[in-house]
Amino acid sequence: MSPLLGHLLLAEVAVAHVEEMFQVISREHQASGRRLSAATLDRIRATLRAALNAALRAGLVEENPASLVALPPTRRPRAVVWIAARVQHWRKTGERPAVAVWTAAQTAQFLDAIAPHRLYAAYHLIALRGLRRGEAAGLRWCDVDLDEGTAAICRQLQRRDGRLMVCPPKTAHSTRVIALDRTTIAALRTHRSRQQAEAAPYGEGYRDSGYVFTNLNGDPVAPGRLTHVFQKLIAEHDVPPIRLHDLRHGAATLALAAGVQLKVVQEMLGHSSIVLTADTYTSVLPEVAHRAAEQTATHLLRAAGMVPGTTRRRGRALARRPRPTWGHTRTGLVRRRATSRRPVSAGPRPRARPPGRLRSDAAVSAA
């Protein structure tokens, strides 16, 4: 694509030029059949606005025309779960959501199916710990402590101008240390053994780059290749389609379904705000939604038997049945009907004679 504003002097750029630029971009994408979302247009404007703001601070321009351009409103897509009905609809019509996540069973099925693949550990790590693809590609063995079960996310790989470049993580909060579960540790140990076995045939020609995920010659794998291989594996194993980044969505969803606190999920993903975590990366799995629905219904049914604002049940309360007591008569031990409690002023209750010590009728007459 040729530059759309490059022929203009910086001071000549006006709102009309920026609007025309967006129209040309939209037409070219439509002609080629490529999808162009409102979010993509908004990111293009943000980049141009940042550059013109720098010129504005330097006094090279008097206003920022990119800030005055109106674009279609952006709506962040919410991830949906590939439930059975949605999978059936996709197989029938080919229609798929923009952002979708697998259920726990689907994720386990996919990971089990690709276990023999040489990049299995990369997808296992992304699916369980929510790494971005650039973070997974930039992970080095010196950043991983398999004995302690931790991994330091402190860099990422990005392709720029046709070359792989080491970049800092996306944001300051993206620099983090994540905990590794036992299954992920086992997957990484197996991957390291496989990597060492692959290096043997190359001999001195093998490039020991120190990265965890590499090509066969030892060079670090590009993030784009991780995506390409992932899409190929999805097609081979006939599972509902998702993007590689959707594995990151799924990691957050599965963690919340397992009862992990939202704050912990935020730290795992490296988000700067817990609101971003809650609003973007959390879908509701069917079993979690059903559990919540049942809990709500149970609460309502229990409340239905109570008088609003009180702790009393509806209807007349049943009188408490008095507990019978045992007493003694001349003929022996009998069950006596319970009466109300004796008042305190009535004095002590006379002691009942135990069985076997009752006086005879003759003794009573003589008395």
Short mmCIF file of C-alpha atoms in Angstrom, two decimals:
data_model
loop_
_atom_site.label_atom_id
_atom_site.label_comp_id
_atom_site.label_asym_id
_atom_site.label_seq_id
_atom_site.Cartn_x
_atom_site.Cartn_y
_atom_site.Cartn_z
CA MET A 1 0.00 0.00 0.00
CA SER A 2 1.41 3.38 -0.98
CA PRO A 3 1.55 6.17 1.64
CA LEU A 4 -1.69 8.13 1.67
CA LEU A 5 -0.38 11.24 3.44
CA GLY A 6 3.28 11.07 2.49
CA HIS A 7 2.99 13.54 -0.38
CA LEU A 8 1.79 16.30 1.95
CA LEU A 9 3.84 18.64 4.07
CA LEU A 10 3.24 18.28 7.77
CA ALA A 11 1.59 21.72 8.02
CA GLU A 12 -0.67 20.91 5.06
CA VAL A 13 -2.40 17.89 6.62
CA ALA A 14 -6.06 18.76 7.24
CA VAL A 15 -9.11 16.91 8.50
CA ALA A 16 -10.28 16.32 4.91
CA HIS A 17 -7.02 14.53 4.08
CA VAL A 18 -7.33 12.23 7.08
CA GLU A 19 -10.96 11.43 6.26
CA GLU A 20 -10.00 10.64 2.66
CA MET A 21 -7.24 8.36 3.95
CA PHE A 22 -9.75 6.29 5.94
CA GLN A 23 -12.08 6.08 2.94
CA VAL A 24 -9.26 4.74 0.75
CA ILE A 25 -8.28 2.17 3.39
CA SER A 26 -11.87 0.98 3.68
CA ARG A 27 -12.31 0.68 -0.10
CA GLU A 28 -9.07 -1.26 -0.55
CA HIS A 29 -9.98 -3.74 2.19
CA GLN A 30 -13.47 -4.20 0.78
CA ALA A 31 -12.12 -4.77 -2.74
CA SER A 32 -9.70 -7.43 -1.53
CA GLY A 33 -12.30 -9.14 0.64
CA ARG A 34 -10.36 -8.49 3.83
CA ARG A 35 -12.21 -7.73 7.05
CA LEU A 36 -11.75 -4.22 8.43
CA SER A 37 -13.19 -3.61 11.87
CA ALA A 38 -13.95 -0.33 13.56
CA ALA A 39 -11.31 -1.20 16.15
CA THR A 40 -8.64 -1.39 13.44
CA LEU A 41 -9.59 2.05 12.12
CA ASP A 42 -9.48 3.39 15.66
CA ARG A 43 -5.96 2.02 16.18
CA ILE A 44 -4.80 3.63 12.91
CA ARG A 45 -6.19 6.96 14.05
CA ALA A 46 -4.53 6.56 17.46
CA THR A 47 -1.14 6.04 15.82
CA LEU A 48 -1.56 9.08 13.56
CA ARG A 49 -2.89 11.17 16.44
CA ALA A 50 0.15 10.32 18.58
CA ALA A 51 2.54 11.37 15.79
CA LEU A 52 0.69 14.66 15.19
CA ASN A 53 0.56 15.35 18.93
CA ALA A 54 4.36 15.16 18.98
CA ALA A 55 4.45 17.69 16.12
CA LEU A 56 1.97 19.87 17.99
CA ARG A 57 4.15 19.92 21.11
CA ALA A 58 7.15 20.81 18.95
CA GLY A 59 5.24 23.74 17.45
CA LEU A 60 5.31 22.34 13.92
CA VAL A 61 1.50 22.35 13.54
CA GLU A 62 -1.25 24.41 15.11
CA GLU A 63 -3.83 21.64 15.54
CA ASN A 64 -4.14 17.86 15.35
CA PRO A 65 -6.52 16.97 12.50
CA ALA A 66 -6.57 13.28 13.49
CA SER A 67 -8.33 14.22 16.75
CA LEU A 68 -11.17 15.86 14.80
CA VAL A 69 -11.99 12.92 12.53
CA ALA A 70 -15.22 11.06 13.33
CA LEU A 71 -15.07 7.28 13.01
CA PRO A 72 -17.70 4.58 13.53
CA PRO A 73 -18.05 3.75 17.23
CA THR A 74 -16.04 0.77 18.36
CA ARG A 75 -17.61 -2.02 20.36
CA ARG A 76 -15.36 -4.48 22.09
CA PRO A 77 -16.43 -7.99 21.05
CA ARG A 78 -17.31 -10.29 23.92
CA ALA A 79 -16.03 -13.82 23.82
CA VAL A 80 -18.68 -16.53 23.53
CA VAL A 81 -18.32 -20.19 24.41
CA TRP A 82 -18.49 -22.96 21.82
CA ILE A 83 -21.49 -24.73 23.33
CA ALA A 84 -22.95 -27.73 21.50
CA ALA A 85 -25.75 -25.77 19.81
CA ARG A 86 -23.31 -23.14 18.52
CA VAL A 87 -20.95 -25.83 17.21
CA GLN A 88 -23.83 -27.48 15.37
CA HIS A 89 -24.86 -24.15 13.84
CA TRP A 90 -21.28 -23.49 12.71
CA ARG A 91 -21.00 -26.91 11.05
CA LYS A 92 -24.28 -26.31 9.25
CA THR A 93 -23.82 -22.70 8.13
CA GLY A 94 -20.12 -21.90 8.54
CA GLU A 95 -21.01 -18.90 10.70
CA ARG A 96 -18.58 -18.29 13.55
CA PRO A 97 -18.30 -15.66 16.28
CA ALA A 98 -15.62 -12.97 16.07
CA VAL A 99 -14.25 -14.01 19.47
CA ALA A 100 -14.89 -17.48 20.86
CA VAL A 101 -13.42 -19.77 23.51
CA TRP A 102 -13.45 -23.50 23.97
CA THR A 103 -15.01 -25.29 26.89
CA ALA A 104 -12.73 -27.12 29.30
CA ALA A 105 -13.52 -30.41 27.54
CA GLN A 106 -12.75 -28.97 24.10
CA THR A 107 -9.46 -27.48 25.32
CA ALA A 108 -8.43 -30.78 26.88
CA GLN A 109 -9.43 -32.65 23.71
CA PHE A 110 -7.32 -30.35 21.51
CA LEU A 111 -4.24 -30.49 23.75
CA ASP A 112 -4.48 -34.26 23.97
CA ALA A 113 -4.72 -34.53 20.18
CA ILE A 114 -1.65 -32.37 19.48
CA ALA A 115 0.53 -33.81 22.27
CA PRO A 116 3.02 -35.36 19.78
CA HIS A 117 3.61 -32.01 18.01
CA ARG A 118 6.97 -30.35 18.63
CA LEU A 119 5.30 -27.04 19.60
CA TYR A 120 2.76 -28.65 21.91
CA ALA A 121 4.28 -27.03 25.01
CA ALA A 122 3.78 -23.55 23.54
CA TYR A 123 0.03 -24.04 23.08
CA HIS A 124 -0.23 -25.77 26.46
CA LEU A 125 1.43 -22.77 28.10
CA ILE A 126 -0.83 -20.26 26.34
CA ALA A 127 -3.99 -22.27 27.06
CA LEU A 128 -3.30 -22.65 30.80
CA ARG A 129 -1.35 -19.52 31.72
CA GLY A 130 -2.71 -16.98 29.23
CA LEU A 131 0.48 -15.77 27.55
CA ARG A 132 0.34 -13.56 24.46
CA ARG A 133 1.89 -15.15 21.40
CA GLY A 134 4.76 -12.65 21.39
CA GLU A 135 5.44 -13.42 25.06
CA ALA A 136 5.53 -17.16 24.37
CA ALA A 137 7.86 -16.64 21.40
CA GLY A 138 10.15 -14.40 23.48
CA LEU A 139 10.42 -16.78 26.44
CA ARG A 140 13.98 -17.99 27.15
CA TRP A 141 15.16 -20.92 29.22
CA CYS A 142 16.95 -18.52 31.56
CA ASP A 143 13.55 -16.99 32.36
CA VAL A 144 12.07 -20.36 33.38
CA ASP A 145 12.67 -22.13 36.69
CA LEU A 146 11.19 -25.59 36.40
CA ASP A 147 12.30 -26.59 39.90
CA GLU A 148 10.49 -23.66 41.52
CA GLY A 149 7.66 -23.70 38.95
CA THR A 150 7.89 -20.09 37.76
CA ALA A 151 8.42 -18.20 34.51
CA ALA A 152 9.41 -14.53 34.19
CA ILE A 153 7.64 -12.67 31.37
CA CYS A 154 10.00 -9.79 30.64
CA ARG A 155 10.20 -9.56 26.84
CA GLN A 156 8.39 -10.43 23.64
CA LEU A 157 9.28 -11.06 20.02
CA GLN A 158 7.65 -9.06 17.22
CA ARG A 159 8.27 -9.05 13.48
CA ARG A 160 9.08 -5.55 12.22
CA ASP A 161 10.34 -4.68 8.76
CA GLY A 162 10.64 -8.38 7.99
CA ARG A 163 12.87 -9.11 10.98
CA LEU A 164 12.27 -10.56 14.41
CA MET A 165 12.95 -7.96 17.07
CA VAL A 166 13.10 -8.19 20.85
CA CYS A 167 10.61 -5.76 22.40
CA PRO A 168 9.47 -5.04 25.95
CA PRO A 169 6.10 -6.49 26.98
CA LYS A 170 2.96 -4.72 25.85
CA THR A 171 2.57 -2.64 29.02
CA ALA A 172 4.47 -2.10 32.24
CA HIS A 173 2.05 -4.45 34.03
CA SER A 174 2.75 -7.14 31.42
CA THR A 175 6.16 -7.69 33.01
CA ARG A 176 5.34 -10.35 35.55
CA VAL A 177 6.25 -13.70 37.07
CA ILE A 178 3.73 -16.48 36.54
CA ALA A 179 3.35 -19.73 38.44
CA LEU A 180 3.56 -23.00 36.53
CA ASP A 181 1.39 -25.97 37.41
CA ARG A 182 2.73 -29.51 37.43
CA THR A 183 1.32 -30.42 34.02
CA THR A 184 2.93 -27.36 32.41
CA ILE A 185 6.26 -28.13 34.10
CA ALA A 186 6.10 -31.68 32.77
CA ALA A 187 5.28 -30.41 29.27
CA LEU A 188 8.24 -28.01 29.34
CA ARG A 189 10.62 -30.72 30.56
CA THR A 190 9.54 -32.99 27.73
CA HIS A 191 9.89 -30.10 25.27
CA ARG A 192 13.45 -29.37 26.45
CA SER A 193 14.44 -33.01 25.98
CA ARG A 194 12.96 -32.98 22.48
CA GLN A 195 14.77 -29.73 21.67
CA GLN A 196 18.10 -31.21 22.74
CA ALA A 197 17.47 -34.29 20.62
CA GLU A 198 16.71 -32.08 17.59
CA ALA A 199 20.03 -30.24 18.02
CA ALA A 200 22.13 -33.41 17.69
CA PRO A 201 21.72 -33.93 13.90
CA TYR A 202 22.74 -30.32 13.19
CA GLY A 203 26.00 -30.58 15.05
CA GLU A 204 27.95 -27.33 14.92
CA GLY A 205 25.35 -25.87 12.55
CA TYR A 206 22.76 -25.73 15.30
CA ARG A 207 22.16 -22.24 16.66
CA ASP A 208 21.64 -22.36 20.41
CA SER A 209 19.57 -19.18 20.72
CA GLY A 210 18.49 -19.91 24.29
CA TYR A 211 14.79 -19.55 23.46
CA VAL A 212 12.25 -22.05 24.70
CA PHE A 213 10.34 -22.36 21.44
CA THR A 214 12.52 -22.58 18.36
CA ASN A 215 12.65 -23.78 14.80
CA LEU A 216 14.50 -26.99 14.00
CA ASN A 217 17.81 -25.12 13.54
CA GLY A 218 17.55 -23.42 16.95
CA ASP A 219 16.38 -19.98 15.81
CA PRO A 220 13.50 -18.52 17.83
CA VAL A 221 10.07 -19.23 16.40
CA ALA A 222 8.20 -16.20 15.07
CA PRO A 223 4.83 -15.27 16.60
CA GLY A 224 3.27 -15.48 13.13
CA ARG A 225 4.45 -19.06 12.78
CA LEU A 226 2.83 -19.97 16.09
CA THR A 227 -0.44 -18.64 14.66
CA HIS A 228 -0.01 -20.42 11.32
CA VAL A 229 0.74 -23.79 12.94
CA PHE A 230 -2.15 -23.33 15.39
CA GLN A 231 -4.69 -22.75 12.61
CA LYS A 232 -3.33 -25.77 10.73
CA LEU A 233 -3.72 -27.99 13.81
CA ILE A 234 -7.29 -26.80 14.31
CA ALA A 235 -8.16 -27.77 10.74
CA GLU A 236 -6.50 -31.17 11.10
CA HIS A 237 -8.35 -32.12 14.28
CA ASP A 238 -11.77 -30.72 13.30
CA VAL A 239 -12.41 -28.61 16.39
CA PRO A 240 -14.43 -25.37 16.47
CA PRO A 241 -12.28 -22.53 15.11
CA ILE A 242 -10.74 -19.96 17.41
CA ARG A 243 -7.81 -17.56 17.11
CA LEU A 244 -4.54 -18.20 18.88
CA HIS A 245 -5.23 -15.13 21.03
CA ASP A 246 -8.54 -16.74 22.02
CA LEU A 247 -6.54 -19.34 23.93
CA ARG A 248 -5.59 -16.43 26.20
CA HIS A 249 -9.29 -15.59 26.59
CA GLY A 250 -9.95 -19.23 27.41
CA ALA A 251 -7.21 -19.33 30.05
CA ALA A 252 -8.95 -16.56 31.99
CA THR A 253 -12.36 -18.18 31.57
CA LEU A 254 -11.14 -21.59 32.75
CA ALA A 255 -9.35 -20.06 35.74
CA LEU A 256 -12.48 -18.24 36.88
CA ALA A 257 -14.57 -21.37 36.39
CA ALA A 258 -12.09 -23.22 38.63
CA GLY A 259 -12.71 -20.66 41.38
CA VAL A 260 -9.57 -18.54 40.96
CA GLN A 261 -10.07 -14.99 42.21
CA LEU A 262 -10.37 -12.24 39.60
CA LYS A 263 -7.38 -10.37 41.05
CA VAL A 264 -5.19 -13.45 40.60
CA VAL A 265 -6.38 -13.80 36.99
CA GLN A 266 -5.52 -10.14 36.39
CA GLU A 267 -1.96 -10.71 37.61
CA MET A 268 -1.67 -13.88 35.52
CA LEU A 269 -2.66 -12.03 32.35
CA GLY A 270 -0.61 -8.93 33.13
CA HIS A 271 -3.49 -6.46 32.97
CA SER A 272 -3.13 -2.98 34.42
CA SER A 273 -6.76 -2.89 35.59
CA ILE A 274 -9.04 -5.50 37.06
CA VAL A 275 -11.91 -3.85 35.14
CA LEU A 276 -10.19 -4.73 31.86
CA THR A 277 -9.89 -8.34 32.98
CA ALA A 278 -13.54 -8.57 34.02
CA ASP A 279 -14.88 -6.76 30.94
CA THR A 280 -12.82 -8.37 28.19
CA TYR A 281 -11.40 -11.77 28.99
CA THR A 282 -14.10 -13.45 31.05
CA SER A 283 -16.79 -15.51 29.39
CA VAL A 284 -19.22 -17.64 31.36
CA LEU A 285 -18.89 -21.37 30.87
CA PRO A 286 -22.21 -23.27 30.72
CA GLU A 287 -21.62 -25.25 33.90
CA VAL A 288 -20.80 -22.09 35.84
CA ALA A 289 -23.91 -20.34 34.52
CA HIS A 290 -26.11 -23.30 35.44
CA ARG A 291 -24.64 -23.43 38.93
CA ALA A 292 -25.36 -19.73 39.42
CA ALA A 293 -28.93 -20.17 38.11
CA GLU A 294 -29.61 -23.04 40.51
CA GLN A 295 -28.21 -21.08 43.44
CA THR A 296 -30.41 -18.10 42.58
CA ALA A 297 -33.54 -20.26 42.30
CA THR A 298 -32.79 -22.00 45.60
CA HIS A 299 -32.35 -18.67 47.31
CA LEU A 300 -35.67 -17.44 45.93
CA LEU A 301 -37.57 -20.54 47.03
CA ARG A 302 -36.18 -20.27 50.53
CA ALA A 303 -37.13 -16.61 50.65
CA ALA A 304 -40.67 -17.42 49.52
CA GLY A 305 -41.38 -19.10 52.85
CA MET A 306 -40.44 -16.04 54.88
CA VAL A 307 -42.34 -12.87 55.74
CA PRO A 308 -40.55 -10.00 53.94
CA GLY A 309 -38.45 -7.94 56.31
CA THR A 310 -38.67 -10.46 59.16
CA THR A 311 -37.34 -13.87 60.09
CA ARG A 312 -40.85 -15.35 60.61
CA ARG A 313 -42.27 -17.94 58.29
CA ARG A 314 -45.55 -17.33 56.50
CA GLY A 315 -48.72 -18.69 58.19
CA ARG A 316 -49.37 -19.52 61.85
CA ALA A 317 -46.44 -21.04 63.59
CA LEU A 318 -47.15 -24.42 65.07
CA ALA A 319 -47.24 -24.40 68.84
CA ARG A 320 -44.33 -26.23 70.31
CA ARG A 321 -45.49 -29.56 71.62
CA PRO A 322 -44.72 -29.81 75.34
CA ARG A 323 -42.31 -32.49 76.31
CA PRO A 324 -43.82 -35.10 78.65
CA THR A 325 -42.25 -35.79 82.01
CA TRP A 326 -42.17 -38.84 84.24
CA GLY A 327 -43.65 -38.95 87.74
CA HIS A 328 -44.55 -41.39 90.53
CA THR A 329 -47.91 -42.50 91.83
CA ARG A 330 -48.94 -45.08 94.38
CA THR A 331 -49.10 -47.68 91.63
CA GLY A 332 -45.72 -46.95 90.12
CA LEU A 333 -43.89 -44.82 87.52
CA VAL A 334 -46.30 -43.20 85.03
CA ARG A 335 -46.07 -40.68 82.15
CA ARG A 336 -47.39 -37.34 83.29
CA ARG A 337 -48.69 -34.60 80.97
CA ALA A 338 -46.33 -31.65 80.88
CA THR A 339 -47.59 -28.40 82.29
CA SER A 340 -46.29 -24.92 82.27
CA ARG A 341 -43.14 -24.15 84.15
CA ARG A 342 -43.53 -23.55 87.87
CA PRO A 343 -43.11 -19.93 88.78
CA VAL A 344 -40.00 -19.08 90.71
CA SER A 345 -42.08 -17.93 93.69
CA ALA A 346 -43.74 -21.32 94.01
CA GLY A 347 -40.69 -22.69 95.72
CA PRO A 348 -38.72 -25.85 94.93
CA ARG A 349 -40.43 -28.76 93.23
CA PRO A 350 -40.90 -31.72 95.59
CA ARG A 351 -38.58 -34.61 94.83
CA ALA A 352 -40.21 -37.66 93.33
CA ARG A 353 -39.60 -40.90 95.09
CA PRO A 354 -37.64 -43.39 93.05
CA PRO A 355 -39.27 -46.69 92.07
CA GLY A 356 -39.07 -49.40 94.71
CA ARG A 357 -39.30 -47.04 97.65
CA LEU A 358 -43.05 -46.32 97.38
CA ARG A 359 -44.98 -46.89 100.57
CA SER A 360 -47.67 -49.59 100.63
CA ASP A 361 -51.40 -48.84 100.87
CA ALA A 362 -51.43 -50.17 104.44
CA ALA A 363 -48.71 -47.82 105.47
CA VAL A 364 -50.57 -44.94 103.88
CA SER A 365 -53.80 -45.91 105.82
CA ALA A 366 -51.88 -46.19 109.06
CA ALA A 367 -50.49 -42.75 108.53
#
